[in-house]
Short mmCIF file of C-alpha atoms in Angstrom, two decimals:
data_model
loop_
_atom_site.label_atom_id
_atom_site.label_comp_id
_atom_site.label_asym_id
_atom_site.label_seq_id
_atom_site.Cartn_x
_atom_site.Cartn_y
_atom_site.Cartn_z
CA UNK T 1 -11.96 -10.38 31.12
CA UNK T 2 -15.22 -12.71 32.07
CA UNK T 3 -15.28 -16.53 32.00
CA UNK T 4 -16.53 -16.64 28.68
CA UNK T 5 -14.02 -15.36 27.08
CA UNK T 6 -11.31 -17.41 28.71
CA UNK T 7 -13.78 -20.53 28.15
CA UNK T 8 -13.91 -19.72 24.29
CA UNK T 9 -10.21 -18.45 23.89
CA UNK T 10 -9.41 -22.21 25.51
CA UNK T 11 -12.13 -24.13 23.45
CA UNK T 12 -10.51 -22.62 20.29
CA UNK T 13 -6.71 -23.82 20.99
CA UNK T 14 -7.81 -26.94 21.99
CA UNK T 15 -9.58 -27.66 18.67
CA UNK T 16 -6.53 -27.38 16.18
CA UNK T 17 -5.33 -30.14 18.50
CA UNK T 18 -8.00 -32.53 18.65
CA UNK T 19 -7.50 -33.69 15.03
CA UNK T 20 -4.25 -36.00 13.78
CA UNK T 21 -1.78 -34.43 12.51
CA UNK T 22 -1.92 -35.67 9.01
CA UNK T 23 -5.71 -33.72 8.88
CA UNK T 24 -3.90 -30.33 10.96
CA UNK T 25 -1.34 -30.18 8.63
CA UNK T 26 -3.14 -31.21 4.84
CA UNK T 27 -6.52 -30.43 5.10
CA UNK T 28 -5.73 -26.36 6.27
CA UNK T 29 -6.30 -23.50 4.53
CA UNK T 30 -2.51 -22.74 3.64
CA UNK T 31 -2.41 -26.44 2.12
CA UNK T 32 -5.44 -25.29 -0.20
CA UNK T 33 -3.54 -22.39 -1.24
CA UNK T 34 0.10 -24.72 -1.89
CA UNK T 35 -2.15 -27.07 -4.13
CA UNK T 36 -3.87 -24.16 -5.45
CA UNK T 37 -0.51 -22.42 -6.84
CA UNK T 38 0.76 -25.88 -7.94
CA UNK T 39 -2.79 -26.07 -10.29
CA UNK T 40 -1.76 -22.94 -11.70
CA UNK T 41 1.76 -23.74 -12.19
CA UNK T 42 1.29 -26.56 -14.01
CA UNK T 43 -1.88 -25.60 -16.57
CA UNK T 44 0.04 -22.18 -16.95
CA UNK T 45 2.92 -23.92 -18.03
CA UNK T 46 1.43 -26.39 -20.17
CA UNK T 47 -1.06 -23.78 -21.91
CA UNK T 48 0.41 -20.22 -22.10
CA UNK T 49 2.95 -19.80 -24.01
CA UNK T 50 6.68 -18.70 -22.53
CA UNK T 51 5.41 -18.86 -18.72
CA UNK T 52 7.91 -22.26 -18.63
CA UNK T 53 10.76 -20.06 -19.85
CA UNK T 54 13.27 -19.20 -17.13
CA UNK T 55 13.61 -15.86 -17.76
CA UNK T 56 9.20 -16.01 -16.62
CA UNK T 57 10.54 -17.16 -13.60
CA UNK T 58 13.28 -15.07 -13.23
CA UNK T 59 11.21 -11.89 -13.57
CA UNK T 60 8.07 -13.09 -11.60
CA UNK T 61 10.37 -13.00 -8.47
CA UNK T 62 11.54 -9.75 -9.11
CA UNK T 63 8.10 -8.18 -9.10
CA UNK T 64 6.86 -9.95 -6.25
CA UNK T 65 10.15 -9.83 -3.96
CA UNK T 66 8.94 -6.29 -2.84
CA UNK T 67 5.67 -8.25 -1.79
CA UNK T 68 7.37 -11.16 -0.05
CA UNK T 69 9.46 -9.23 2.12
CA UNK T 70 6.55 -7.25 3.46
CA UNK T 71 4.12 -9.71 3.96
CA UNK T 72 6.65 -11.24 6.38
CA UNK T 73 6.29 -8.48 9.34
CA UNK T 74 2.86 -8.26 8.06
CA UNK T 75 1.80 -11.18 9.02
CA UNK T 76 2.97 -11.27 12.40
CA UNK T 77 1.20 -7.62 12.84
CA UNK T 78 -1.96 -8.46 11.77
CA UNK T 79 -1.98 -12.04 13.58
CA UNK T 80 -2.15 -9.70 16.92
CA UNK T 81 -5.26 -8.42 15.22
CA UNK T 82 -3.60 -5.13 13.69
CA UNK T 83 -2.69 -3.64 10.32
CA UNK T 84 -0.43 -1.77 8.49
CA UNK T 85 -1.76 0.06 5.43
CA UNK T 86 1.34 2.63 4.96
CA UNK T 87 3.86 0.06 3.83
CA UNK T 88 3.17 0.95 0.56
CA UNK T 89 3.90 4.44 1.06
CA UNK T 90 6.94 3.73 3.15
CA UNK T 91 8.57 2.20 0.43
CA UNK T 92 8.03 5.17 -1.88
CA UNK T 93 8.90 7.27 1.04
CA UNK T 94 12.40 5.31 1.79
CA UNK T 95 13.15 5.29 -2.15
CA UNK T 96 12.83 8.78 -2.23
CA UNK T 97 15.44 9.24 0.43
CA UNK T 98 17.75 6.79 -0.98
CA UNK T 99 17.45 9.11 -4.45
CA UNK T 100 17.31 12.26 -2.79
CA UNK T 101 21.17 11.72 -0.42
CA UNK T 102 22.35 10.06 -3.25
CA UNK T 103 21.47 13.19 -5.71
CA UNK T 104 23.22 15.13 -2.80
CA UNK T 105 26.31 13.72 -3.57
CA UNK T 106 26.11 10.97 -0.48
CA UNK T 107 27.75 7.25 -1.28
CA UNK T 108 24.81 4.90 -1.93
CA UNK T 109 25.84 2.83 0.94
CA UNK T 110 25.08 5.94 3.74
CA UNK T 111 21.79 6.92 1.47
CA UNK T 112 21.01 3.27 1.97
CA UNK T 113 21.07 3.38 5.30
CA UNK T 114 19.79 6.32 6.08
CA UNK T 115 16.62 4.80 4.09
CA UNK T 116 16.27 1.75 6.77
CA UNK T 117 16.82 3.88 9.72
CA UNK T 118 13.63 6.72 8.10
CA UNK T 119 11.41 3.05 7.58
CA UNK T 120 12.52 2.05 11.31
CA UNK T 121 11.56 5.66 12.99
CA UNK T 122 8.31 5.56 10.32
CA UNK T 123 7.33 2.09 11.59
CA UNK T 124 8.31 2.89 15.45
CA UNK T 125 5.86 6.02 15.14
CA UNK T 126 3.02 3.68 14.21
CA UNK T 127 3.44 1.43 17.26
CA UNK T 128 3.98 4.67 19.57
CA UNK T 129 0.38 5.98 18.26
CA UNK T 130 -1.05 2.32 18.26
CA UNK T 131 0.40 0.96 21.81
CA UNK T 132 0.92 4.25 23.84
CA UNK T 133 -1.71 6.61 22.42
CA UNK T 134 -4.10 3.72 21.88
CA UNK T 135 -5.55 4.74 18.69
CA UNK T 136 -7.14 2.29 16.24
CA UNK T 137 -4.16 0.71 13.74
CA UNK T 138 -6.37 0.91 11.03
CA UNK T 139 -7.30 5.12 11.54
CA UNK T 140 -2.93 5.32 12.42
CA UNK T 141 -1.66 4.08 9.11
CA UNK T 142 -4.45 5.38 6.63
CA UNK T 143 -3.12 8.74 8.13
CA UNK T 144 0.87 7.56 7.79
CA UNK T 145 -0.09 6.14 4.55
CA UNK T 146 -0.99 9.59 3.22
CA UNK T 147 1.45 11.21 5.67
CA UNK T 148 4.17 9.22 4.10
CA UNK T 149 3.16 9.33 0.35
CA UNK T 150 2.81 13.09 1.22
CA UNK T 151 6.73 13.57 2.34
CA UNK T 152 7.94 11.60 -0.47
CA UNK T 153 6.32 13.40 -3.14
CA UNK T 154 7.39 16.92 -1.40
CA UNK T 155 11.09 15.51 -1.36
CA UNK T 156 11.28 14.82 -4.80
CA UNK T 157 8.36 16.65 -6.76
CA UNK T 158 7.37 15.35 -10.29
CA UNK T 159 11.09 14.84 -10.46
CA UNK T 160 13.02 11.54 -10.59
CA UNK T 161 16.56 9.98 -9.69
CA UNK T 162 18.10 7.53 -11.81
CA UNK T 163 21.65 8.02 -11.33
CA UNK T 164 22.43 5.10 -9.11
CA UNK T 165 25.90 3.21 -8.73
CA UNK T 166 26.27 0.50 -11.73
CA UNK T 167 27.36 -2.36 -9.13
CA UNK T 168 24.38 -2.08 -6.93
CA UNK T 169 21.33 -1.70 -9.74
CA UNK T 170 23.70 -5.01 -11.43
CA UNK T 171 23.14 -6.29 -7.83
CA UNK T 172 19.46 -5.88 -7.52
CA UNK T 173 18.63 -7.51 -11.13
CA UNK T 174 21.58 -10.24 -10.50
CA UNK T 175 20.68 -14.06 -10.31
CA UNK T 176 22.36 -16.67 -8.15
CA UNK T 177 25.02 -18.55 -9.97
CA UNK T 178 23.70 -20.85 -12.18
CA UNK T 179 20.22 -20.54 -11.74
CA UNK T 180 17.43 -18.30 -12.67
CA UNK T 181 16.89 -17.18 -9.39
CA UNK T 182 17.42 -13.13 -8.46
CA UNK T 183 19.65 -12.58 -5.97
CA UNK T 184 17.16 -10.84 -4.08
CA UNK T 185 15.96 -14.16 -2.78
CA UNK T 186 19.06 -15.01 -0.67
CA UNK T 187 18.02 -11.53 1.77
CA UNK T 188 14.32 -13.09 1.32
CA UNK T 189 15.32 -16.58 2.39
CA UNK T 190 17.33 -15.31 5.30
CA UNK T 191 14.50 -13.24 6.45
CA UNK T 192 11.78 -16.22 5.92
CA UNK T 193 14.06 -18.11 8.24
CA UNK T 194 13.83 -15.58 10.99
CA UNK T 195 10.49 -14.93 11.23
CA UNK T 196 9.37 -18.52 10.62
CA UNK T 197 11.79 -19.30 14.20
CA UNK T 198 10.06 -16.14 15.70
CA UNK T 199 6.80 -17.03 15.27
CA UNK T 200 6.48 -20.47 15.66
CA UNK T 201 9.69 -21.72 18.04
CA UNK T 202 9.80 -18.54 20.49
CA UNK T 203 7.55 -17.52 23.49
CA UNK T 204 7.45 -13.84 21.16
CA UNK T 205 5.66 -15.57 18.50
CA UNK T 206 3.44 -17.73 21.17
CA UNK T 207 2.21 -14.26 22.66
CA UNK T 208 1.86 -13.00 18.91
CA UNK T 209 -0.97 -15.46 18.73
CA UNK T 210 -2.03 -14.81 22.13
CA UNK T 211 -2.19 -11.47 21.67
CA UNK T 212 -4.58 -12.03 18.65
CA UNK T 213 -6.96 -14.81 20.23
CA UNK T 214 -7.58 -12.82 23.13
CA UNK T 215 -5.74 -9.46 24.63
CA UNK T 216 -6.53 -9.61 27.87
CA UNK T 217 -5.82 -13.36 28.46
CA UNK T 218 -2.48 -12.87 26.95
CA UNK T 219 -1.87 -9.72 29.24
CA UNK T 220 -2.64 -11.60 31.87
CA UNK T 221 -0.31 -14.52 31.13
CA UNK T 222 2.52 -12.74 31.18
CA UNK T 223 1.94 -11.10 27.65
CA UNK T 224 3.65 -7.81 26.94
CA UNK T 225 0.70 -6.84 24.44
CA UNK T 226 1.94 -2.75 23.87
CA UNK T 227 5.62 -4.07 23.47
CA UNK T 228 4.69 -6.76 21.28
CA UNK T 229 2.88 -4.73 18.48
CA UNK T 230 5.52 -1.72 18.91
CA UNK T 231 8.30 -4.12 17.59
CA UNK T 232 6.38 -5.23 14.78
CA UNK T 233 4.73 -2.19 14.04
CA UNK T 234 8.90 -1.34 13.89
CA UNK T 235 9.73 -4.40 11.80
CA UNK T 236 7.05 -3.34 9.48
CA UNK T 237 8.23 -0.25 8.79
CA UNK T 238 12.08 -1.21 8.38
CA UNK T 239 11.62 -4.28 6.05
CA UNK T 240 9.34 -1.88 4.11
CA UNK T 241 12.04 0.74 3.37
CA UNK T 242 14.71 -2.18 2.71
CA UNK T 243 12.11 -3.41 0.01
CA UNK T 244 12.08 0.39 -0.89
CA UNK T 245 15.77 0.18 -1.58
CA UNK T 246 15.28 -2.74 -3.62
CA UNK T 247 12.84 -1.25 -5.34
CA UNK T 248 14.68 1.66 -6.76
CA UNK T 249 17.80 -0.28 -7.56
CA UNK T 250 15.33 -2.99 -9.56
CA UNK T 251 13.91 -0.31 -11.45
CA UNK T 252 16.59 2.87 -11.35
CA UNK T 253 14.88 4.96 -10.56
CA UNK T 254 13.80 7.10 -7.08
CA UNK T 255 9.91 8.84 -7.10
CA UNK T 256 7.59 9.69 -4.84
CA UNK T 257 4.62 7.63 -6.77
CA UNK T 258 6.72 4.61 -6.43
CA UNK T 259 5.22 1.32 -4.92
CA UNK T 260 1.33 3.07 -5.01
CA UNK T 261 -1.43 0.51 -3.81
CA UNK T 262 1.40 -1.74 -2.97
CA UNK T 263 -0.03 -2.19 0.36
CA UNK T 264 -3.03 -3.74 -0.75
CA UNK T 265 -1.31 -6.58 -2.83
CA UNK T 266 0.57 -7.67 0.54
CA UNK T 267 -2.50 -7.40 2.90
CA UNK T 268 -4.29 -9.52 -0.34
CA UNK T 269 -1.32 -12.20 -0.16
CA UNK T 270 -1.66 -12.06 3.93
CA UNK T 271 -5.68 -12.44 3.99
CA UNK T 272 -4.96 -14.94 1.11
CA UNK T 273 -2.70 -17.42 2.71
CA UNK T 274 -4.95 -18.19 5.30
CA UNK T 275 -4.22 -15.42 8.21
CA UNK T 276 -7.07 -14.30 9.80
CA UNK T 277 -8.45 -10.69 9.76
CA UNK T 278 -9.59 -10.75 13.08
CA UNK T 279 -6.49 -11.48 14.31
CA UNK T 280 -4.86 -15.60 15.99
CA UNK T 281 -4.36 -17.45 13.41
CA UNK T 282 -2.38 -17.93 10.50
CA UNK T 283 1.09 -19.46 9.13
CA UNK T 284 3.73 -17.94 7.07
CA UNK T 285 3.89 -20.76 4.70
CA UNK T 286 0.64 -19.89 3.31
CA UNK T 287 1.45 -16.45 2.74
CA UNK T 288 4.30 -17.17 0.74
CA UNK T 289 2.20 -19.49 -1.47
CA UNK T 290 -0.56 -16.91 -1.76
CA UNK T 291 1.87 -14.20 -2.93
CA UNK T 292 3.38 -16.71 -5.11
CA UNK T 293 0.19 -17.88 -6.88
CA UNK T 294 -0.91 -14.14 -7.29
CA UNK T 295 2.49 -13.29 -8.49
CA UNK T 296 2.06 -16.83 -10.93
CA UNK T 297 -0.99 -15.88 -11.63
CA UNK T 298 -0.86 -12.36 -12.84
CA UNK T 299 2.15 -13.59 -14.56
CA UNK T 300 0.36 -16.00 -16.97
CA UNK T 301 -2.25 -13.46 -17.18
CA UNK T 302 0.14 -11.11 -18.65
CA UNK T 303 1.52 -13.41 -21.71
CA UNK T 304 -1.77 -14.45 -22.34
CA UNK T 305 -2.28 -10.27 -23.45
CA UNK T 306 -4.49 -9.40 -20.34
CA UNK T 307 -4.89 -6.29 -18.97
CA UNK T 308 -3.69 -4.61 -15.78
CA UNK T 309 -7.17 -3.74 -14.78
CA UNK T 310 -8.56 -7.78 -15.65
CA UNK T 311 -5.80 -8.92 -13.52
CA UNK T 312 -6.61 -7.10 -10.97
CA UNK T 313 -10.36 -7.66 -10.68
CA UNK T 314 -9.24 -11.11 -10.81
CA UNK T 315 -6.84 -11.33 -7.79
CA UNK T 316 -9.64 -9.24 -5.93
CA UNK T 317 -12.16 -11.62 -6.53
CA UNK T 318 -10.14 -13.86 -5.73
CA UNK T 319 -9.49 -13.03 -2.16
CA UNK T 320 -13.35 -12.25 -1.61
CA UNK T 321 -13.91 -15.87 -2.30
CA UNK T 322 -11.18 -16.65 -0.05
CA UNK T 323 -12.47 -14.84 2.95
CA UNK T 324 -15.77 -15.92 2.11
CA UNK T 325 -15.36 -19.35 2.04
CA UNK T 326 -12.95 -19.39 5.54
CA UNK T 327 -16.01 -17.26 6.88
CA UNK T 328 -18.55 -20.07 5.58
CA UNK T 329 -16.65 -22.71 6.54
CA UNK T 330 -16.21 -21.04 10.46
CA UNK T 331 -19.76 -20.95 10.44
CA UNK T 332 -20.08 -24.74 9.44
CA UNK T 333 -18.04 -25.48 12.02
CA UNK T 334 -19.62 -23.68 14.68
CA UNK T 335 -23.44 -25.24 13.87
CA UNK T 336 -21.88 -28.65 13.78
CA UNK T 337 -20.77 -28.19 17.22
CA UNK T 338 -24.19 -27.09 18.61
CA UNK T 339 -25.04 -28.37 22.34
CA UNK T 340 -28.46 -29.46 20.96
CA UNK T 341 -26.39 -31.35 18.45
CA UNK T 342 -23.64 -32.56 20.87
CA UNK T 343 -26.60 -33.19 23.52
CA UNK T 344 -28.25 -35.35 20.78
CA UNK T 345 -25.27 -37.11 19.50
CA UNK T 346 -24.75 -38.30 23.48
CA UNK T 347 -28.25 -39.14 24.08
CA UNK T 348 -28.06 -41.81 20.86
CA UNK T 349 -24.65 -43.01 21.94
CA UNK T 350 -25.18 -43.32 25.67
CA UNK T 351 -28.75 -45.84 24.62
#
């Protein structure tokens, strides 16, 4: 590690302190994205017809629970700088065993957990290739993102389960009492919870971002960088297969094709709500609010008649635009805090 990089990794902590606290916490990126979703909200509800409807509401969570409950280990892993790109295939993977035990005559409750425990070892071999082999994240989970697609569809076939206990599908499509909300949210808030305390109120989260501004200056502090990613790289994989469970119960049904190119819509909500791709930075509040206003959006999109294909050029254009303008903003940033600028600003002040 050479003085430079300490000297920068220092210069850039410093700065999202040497504003007030009104400017660090409105004028950010995840604040853009929270005023962003509340635009859409409010002209979708005004304008397209039925998206004020409860039952809009109702269903909107259910379709982007399986996203929300990703995105939360996601975020943490790609804060250190990594990524996961087999979630998607872990939760086809983990429905697949669910249907498979349970087709073998095993209660839904063992299948179930057999499920989380398949997600945990799928998640744990990521970090052991990652932390202890050393290989690239990105190269590891394009190969467990086929790997894993691959085993699901050789469990199962073409064929599909859809003989599941009546209680727990009721469960999975159940609201709270008296609202419109899907019970699916009460495991989501409790999880939200935990990895907002983790992140932001524990010296694991603190080396999470230290791990991402700079690797060697957090090894150095005291930073167990290969531990680190292994847990989430584990917590990645086993909140994937829960939302795998989920997923079959929502829908009934147990396939290998299920949850395809899901990964992409959670790394979209992640680069979205204002985490970086190069790793430090980033807040789990915006993430929620980015897979919120793509879930709100696509939503709206929807009862206006809109095809799956439109919506989806849309929310991709959409996230170019986001990383494009965080990129063009950066760069603002950095020529406004030029030395001959700096040097120039003193010389005035100092006469």
């Amino acid at each position: 590690m050479t003085a430079a990089t300490t000297t920068t990794t220092t210069t850039r902590i410093i700065r999202d302190f040497d504003k007030p606290l009104w400017r660090r916490v409105l004028l950010t990126r995840e604040m853009a994205i929270v005023a962003l979703l509340l635009f859409v909200v409010i002209v979708s509800a005004s304008t397209v017809r039925g998206f004020g409807q409860p039952i809009t509401l109702t269903y909107l969570l259910l379709d982007i629970a399986p996203i929300l409950l990703i995105a939360l280990p996601m975020t943490l892993v790609m804060i250190t700088g990594e990524i996961d790109l087999s979630v998607g295939s872990m939760v086809g993977l983990s429905s697949v065993v669910t249907g498979a035990l349970v087709q073998g005559g095993i209660p839904f409750e063992v299948a179930a957990l057999a499920a989380l425990l398949v997600g945990l070892v799928g998640g744990a071999f990521n970090g052991f290739l990652v932390t202890v082999v050393g290989l690239p994240s990105l190269a590891v989970t394009i190969g467990t993102l086929a790997l894993f697609r691959g085993l699901a569809v050789g469990l199962l076939g073409t064929a599909a389960v859809t003989e599941f206990p009546e209680f727990w599908t009721d469960l999975a499509k159940a609201k709270i009492a008296g609202t419109t909300v899907p019970a699916v949210m009460i495991p989501f808030l409790i999880l939200l919870v935990a990895f907002i305390l983790l992140l932001h109120y524990t010296p694991f989260g603190r080396g999470v971002y230290a791990i991402g501004l700079a690797k060697d200056a957090a090894r150095f502090s005291g930073v167990h960088v290969e531990r680190t990613k292994f847990i989430l790289f584990a917590l990645s994989g086993l909140v994937a297969a829960f939302a795998g469970v989920f997923y079959t119960l929502r829908y009934g049904s147990a396939r290998g094709d299920n949850a395809t190119g899901l990964e992409l819509q959670v790394i979209a909500a992640v680069v979205l709500g204002g985490v970086s791709v190069f790793g430090g930075r980033g807040k789990i509040y915006g993430v929620v609010a980015a897979a919120l206003l793509i879930g709100s959006l696509a939503s709206a999109l929807r009862l206006m008649n809109v095809t799956s294909d439109v919506i989806n050029i849309i929310t991709g254009a959409l996230l170019i635009v986001s990383v494009v303008a965080a990129s063009f903003l950066a760069w603002l940033q950095k020529a406004r805090r030029r030395p001959g600028r700096s040097t120039t600003g003193a010389t005035s002040t100092a006469s």
